[in-house]
CSV table of C-alpha atoms in Angstrom, one decimal:
chain,number,residue,atom,x,y,z
A,2,GLN,CA,5.7,14.5,-5.5
A,3,SER,CA,4.3,12.6,-8.6
A,4,VAL,CA,6.5,11.1,-11.2
A,5,LEU,CA,4.3,12.5,-14.0
A,6,THR,CA,3.6,16.2,-13.9
A,7,GLN,CA,0.1,17.6,-14.5
A,8,PRO,CA,-1.3,21.1,-13.9
A,9,PRO,CA,-3.4,21.0,-10.7
A,10,SER,CA,-6.3,22.7,-12.3
A,11,ALA,CA,-7.9,23.6,-15.6
A,12,SER,CA,-11.2,25.3,-16.5
A,13,GLY,CA,-13.4,26.1,-19.4
A,14,THR,CA,-16.9,27.1,-20.3
A,15,PRO,CA,-19.5,24.8,-21.9
A,16,GLY,CA,-18.7,24.1,-25.6
A,17,GLN,CA,-15.0,25.1,-25.2
A,18,ARG,CA,-12.0,22.9,-25.9
A,19,VAL,CA,-9.7,22.2,-23.0
A,20,THR,CA,-6.3,20.4,-23.0
A,21,ILE,CA,-4.6,18.8,-20.0
A,22,SER,CA,-0.8,18.2,-20.2
A,23,CYS,CA,1.2,15.4,-18.7
A,24,SER,CA,5.0,15.6,-18.6
A,25,GLY,CA,7.3,12.7,-17.9
A,26,SER,CA,10.7,11.4,-18.8
A,27,SER,CA,12.5,8.8,-21.0
A,28,SER,CA,11.8,6.0,-18.5
A,29,ASN,CA,8.1,6.4,-18.5
A,30,ILE,CA,6.2,8.4,-21.2
A,31,GLY,CA,9.3,8.3,-23.4
A,32,SER,CA,9.3,4.5,-23.7
A,33,ASN,CA,5.8,3.4,-22.8
A,34,THR,CA,2.2,4.2,-23.6
A,35,VAL,CA,0.0,6.7,-21.7
A,36,ASN,CA,-3.4,6.1,-20.2
A,37,TRP,CA,-5.9,8.6,-18.9
A,38,TYR,CA,-8.5,8.2,-16.2
A,39,GLN,CA,-11.5,10.3,-15.2
A,40,GLN,CA,-12.6,10.4,-11.6
A,41,LEU,CA,-15.9,12.0,-10.9
A,42,PRO,CA,-16.5,13.3,-7.4
A,43,GLY,CA,-16.9,10.4,-4.9
A,44,THR,CA,-16.4,7.7,-7.4
A,45,ALA,CA,-13.8,5.2,-8.6
A,46,PRO,CA,-11.6,6.2,-11.5
A,47,LYS,CA,-12.7,5.3,-15.0
A,48,LEU,CA,-10.5,4.5,-18.0
A,49,LEU,CA,-10.9,7.3,-20.5
A,50,ILE,CA,-8.0,6.8,-23.0
A,51,TYR,CA,-5.5,3.9,-23.3
A,52,SER,CA,-2.4,3.3,-25.4
A,53,ASN,CA,-1.9,7.1,-25.9
A,54,ASN,CA,-5.0,7.7,-28.1
A,55,GLN,CA,-7.4,4.9,-28.0
A,56,ARG,CA,-11.0,5.3,-26.6
A,57,PRO,CA,-12.7,2.4,-24.8
A,58,SER,CA,-16.2,1.7,-26.1
A,59,GLY,CA,-18.7,4.1,-24.6
A,60,VAL,CA,-16.3,7.0,-24.2
A,61,PRO,CA,-17.5,10.0,-26.4
A,62,ASP,CA,-15.2,11.1,-29.2
A,63,ARG,CA,-15.1,14.5,-27.6
A,64,PHE,CA,-12.2,13.0,-25.6
A,65,SER,CA,-8.9,12.5,-27.4
A,66,GLY,CA,-5.3,11.7,-26.4
A,67,SER,CA,-1.9,12.3,-27.9
A,68,LYS,CA,1.7,11.7,-27.1
A,69,SER,CA,5.0,13.3,-28.3
A,70,GLY,CA,8.4,12.4,-26.8
A,71,THR,CA,8.1,12.5,-23.0
A,72,SER,CA,4.8,14.4,-22.9
A,73,ALA,CA,1.2,13.6,-23.4
A,74,SER,CA,-2.0,15.5,-23.5
A,75,LEU,CA,-5.7,14.9,-23.1
A,76,ALA,CA,-8.1,17.1,-25.1
A,77,ILE,CA,-11.8,17.6,-24.4
A,78,SER,CA,-13.9,19.3,-27.0
A,79,GLY,CA,-17.4,20.5,-26.7
A,80,LEU,CA,-17.0,20.8,-22.9
A,81,GLN,CA,-20.0,19.7,-20.9
A,82,SER,CA,-20.9,20.2,-17.2
A,83,GLU,CA,-20.7,16.5,-16.6
A,84,ASP,CA,-17.0,16.6,-17.6
A,85,GLU,CA,-16.2,18.3,-14.3
A,86,ALA,CA,-13.9,15.8,-12.6
A,87,ASP,CA,-10.3,14.9,-11.8
A,88,TYR,CA,-8.2,13.6,-14.6
A,89,TYR,CA,-5.1,11.5,-14.2
A,90,CYS,CA,-2.4,10.4,-16.6
A,91,ALA,CA,-0.6,7.1,-16.0
A,92,ALA,CA,2.2,5.2,-17.6
A,93,TRP,CA,4.6,2.4,-16.8
A,94,ASP,CA,8.0,3.5,-15.6
A,95,ASP,CA,11.1,1.3,-16.3
A,96,SER,CA,13.1,2.6,-13.3
A,97,LEU,CA,13.2,1.0,-9.8
A,98,ASN,CA,12.6,-2.5,-11.1
A,99,GLY,CA,9.5,-1.1,-12.9
A,100,ARG,CA,6.4,0.5,-11.5
A,101,GLY,CA,3.2,2.1,-12.4
A,102,VAL,CA,3.2,5.9,-12.1
A,103,PHE,CA,0.5,8.5,-12.1
A,104,GLY,CA,0.3,12.2,-12.5
A,105,GLY,CA,-0.9,14.3,-9.6
A,106,GLY,CA,-4.2,14.8,-11.2
A,107,THR,CA,-5.9,17.9,-12.8
A,108,LYS,CA,-9.2,19.2,-11.4
A,109,LEU,CA,-11.3,20.3,-14.3
A,110,THR,CA,-13.9,23.0,-13.6
A,111,VAL,CA,-16.7,23.8,-16.0
A,112,LEU,CA,-17.5,27.4,-15.5
B,18,GLN,CA,-20.9,-7.0,-17.7
B,19,VAL,CA,-17.4,-7.0,-16.2
B,20,GLN,CA,-17.6,-6.1,-12.6
B,21,LEU,CA,-15.3,-5.9,-9.6
B,22,VAL,CA,-16.9,-5.8,-6.1
B,23,GLN,CA,-14.7,-5.0,-3.1
B,24,SER,CA,-15.1,-5.7,0.6
B,25,GLY,CA,-16.3,-3.2,3.0
B,26,ALA,CA,-14.6,-0.4,4.9
B,27,GLU,CA,-12.1,-1.3,7.7
B,28,VAL,CA,-10.7,0.5,10.7
B,29,LYS,CA,-7.4,-0.8,12.0
B,30,LYS,CA,-4.9,0.2,14.7
B,31,PRO,CA,-1.3,1.1,13.8
B,32,GLY,CA,0.8,-2.1,13.5
B,33,ALA,CA,-2.2,-4.3,12.5
B,34,SER,CA,-2.9,-5.9,9.1
B,35,VAL,CA,-5.7,-5.5,6.7
B,36,LYS,CA,-6.9,-7.8,3.9
B,37,VAL,CA,-9.1,-6.4,1.1
B,38,SER,CA,-11.0,-8.6,-1.3
B,39,CYS,CA,-12.0,-8.0,-4.9
B,40,LYS,CA,-14.5,-10.4,-6.4
B,41,ALA,CA,-14.6,-10.4,-10.2
B,42,SER,CA,-17.5,-11.4,-12.5
B,43,GLY,CA,-18.4,-11.2,-16.2
B,44,TYR,CA,-15.1,-12.4,-17.6
B,45,THR,CA,-12.7,-15.3,-17.4
B,46,PHE,CA,-10.8,-14.4,-14.3
B,47,THR,CA,-7.6,-16.3,-15.2
B,48,SER,CA,-7.3,-14.4,-18.5
B,49,TYR,CA,-6.3,-11.2,-16.8
B,50,GLY,CA,-4.4,-9.8,-13.9
B,51,ILE,CA,-5.5,-7.4,-11.1
B,52,SER,CA,-3.9,-4.1,-10.3
B,53,TRP,CA,-4.2,-2.5,-6.9
B,54,VAL,CA,-4.1,1.3,-6.6
B,55,ARG,CA,-4.7,3.5,-3.5
B,56,GLN,CA,-5.8,7.0,-2.9
B,57,ALA,CA,-5.1,8.9,0.4
B,58,PRO,CA,-7.7,11.4,1.4
B,59,GLY,CA,-7.7,14.4,-0.9
B,60,GLN,CA,-4.6,13.0,-2.7
B,61,GLY,CA,-3.8,11.4,-6.1
B,62,LEU,CA,-3.5,7.8,-7.2
B,63,GLU,CA,-0.7,5.5,-6.2
B,64,TRP,CA,0.1,2.2,-7.9
B,65,MET,CA,0.6,-0.6,-5.4
B,66,GLY,CA,1.2,-3.6,-7.6
B,67,TRP,CA,-0.2,-6.2,-9.9
B,68,ILE,CA,-1.0,-9.9,-9.8
B,69,SER,CA,-1.6,-12.4,-12.6
B,70,ALA,CA,-4.7,-14.4,-12.0
B,71,TYR,CA,-3.3,-17.0,-14.4
B,72,ASN,CA,-0.2,-18.0,-12.5
B,73,GLY,CA,0.0,-15.8,-9.4
B,74,ASN,CA,3.1,-13.8,-10.6
B,75,THR,CA,3.3,-10.5,-8.8
B,76,ASN,CA,4.9,-7.1,-9.3
B,77,TYR,CA,4.9,-4.9,-6.2
B,78,ALA,CA,5.8,-1.2,-5.8
B,79,GLN,CA,9.2,-1.0,-4.3
B,80,LYS,CA,8.1,1.2,-1.4
B,81,LEU,CA,5.6,-1.5,-0.3
B,82,GLN,CA,7.9,-4.5,-0.7
B,83,GLY,CA,7.8,-6.6,2.5
B,84,ARG,CA,4.5,-5.2,3.7
B,85,VAL,CA,2.1,-6.1,0.9
B,86,THR,CA,1.0,-9.5,-0.4
B,87,MET,CA,-1.4,-10.0,-3.3
B,88,THR,CA,-3.1,-13.3,-3.9
B,89,THR,CA,-5.9,-14.8,-5.9
B,90,ASP,CA,-8.4,-17.6,-5.4
B,91,THR,CA,-9.4,-18.8,-8.9
B,92,SER,CA,-12.1,-21.0,-7.5
B,93,THR,CA,-14.1,-17.9,-6.4
B,94,SER,CA,-12.6,-15.4,-8.9
B,95,THR,CA,-11.4,-13.3,-6.0
B,96,ALA,CA,-8.3,-11.3,-5.6
B,97,TYR,CA,-6.9,-10.2,-2.2
B,98,MET,CA,-4.5,-7.5,-1.1
B,99,GLU,CA,-3.0,-7.8,2.4
B,100,LEU,CA,-1.1,-4.9,3.9
B,101,ARG,CA,0.8,-5.4,7.1
B,102,SER,CA,2.4,-3.2,9.8
B,103,LEU,CA,-0.2,-0.5,9.1
B,104,ARG,CA,0.7,3.2,9.7
B,105,SER,CA,-1.4,6.3,9.7
B,106,ASP,CA,-0.3,7.2,6.2
B,107,ASP,CA,-1.8,4.0,4.9
B,108,THR,CA,-5.2,5.5,5.5
B,109,ALA,CA,-6.7,5.5,2.0
B,110,VAL,CA,-9.3,4.2,-0.4
B,111,TYR,CA,-7.9,1.0,-1.9
B,112,TYR,CA,-9.0,0.1,-5.4
B,113,CYS,CA,-8.7,-3.1,-7.5
B,114,ALA,CA,-8.9,-3.0,-11.2
B,115,ARG,CA,-8.6,-5.5,-14.0
B,116,ALA,CA,-5.3,-5.2,-16.1
B,117,LEU,CA,-4.2,-7.7,-18.7
B,118,ARG,CA,-0.5,-7.3,-17.9
B,119,TYR,CA,1.4,-5.4,-15.2
B,120,PHE,CA,2.1,-2.4,-17.4
B,121,ASP,CA,-1.4,-2.3,-19.0
B,122,TRP,CA,-4.3,0.1,-18.5
B,123,ALA,CA,-6.7,-0.7,-15.7
B,124,ASP,CA,-10.4,-1.2,-16.6
B,125,PRO,CA,-12.8,-1.5,-15.0
B,126,TRP,CA,-12.2,-0.5,-11.3
B,127,GLY,CA,-13.8,-1.8,-8.2
B,128,GLN,CA,-15.8,0.6,-6.1
B,129,GLY,CA,-13.0,1.1,-3.6
B,130,THR,CA,-12.5,0.1,0.1
B,131,LEU,CA,-11.7,2.7,2.7
B,132,VAL,CA,-9.1,1.6,5.2
B,133,THR,CA,-8.6,3.9,8.2
B,134,VAL,CA,-5.6,3.4,10.4
B,135,SER,CA,-6.1,5.1,13.7
B,136,SER,CA,-5.2,4.5,17.3
């Protein structure tokens, strides 16, 4: 049972816009920033979005993040076949002496 | 470029210990910390803890307290994660990742080290 809640799956066709939600609580998303990671099949996770809505250099501007209250979302516009991957949200949680927490992951399928 | 290279796969028996290494290059090692994250087969990501490469301060996941130790060797820019009293549910890919502070984002990540616990 993950502390942050994500839908297990999402899908879209090439060129479409897809959003992935991430729901938390006041002790994590409500009081700390959210990061998003992309994990392509068989590879290590890669930072996609940090501090809610910032893109590391090299990440296309098709990827964007937002946060409101205790929820966050990742949007991917102009969907491409290479975007097929697992996506994880993450945040710091102030409970239990503090800990990093992740969502359960969303598997994005490009139809 | 910033790179983290981890040690190879391990097979351990229940009750044994494992020590995974993570060698950093391309940046000033002591200016950042290292986070450790694991992923059981077919499962999601689990945060294990963080260590400052500057002063060795650590922050461990409560569920692993007493079984995990994270250390660094600044002379070789290498971080280590030791997990003791291994159980079958510790079977996972273990990742190291650079993180400025314990609550910060992790970037980049090492390639991962598969640890299999089996009798």
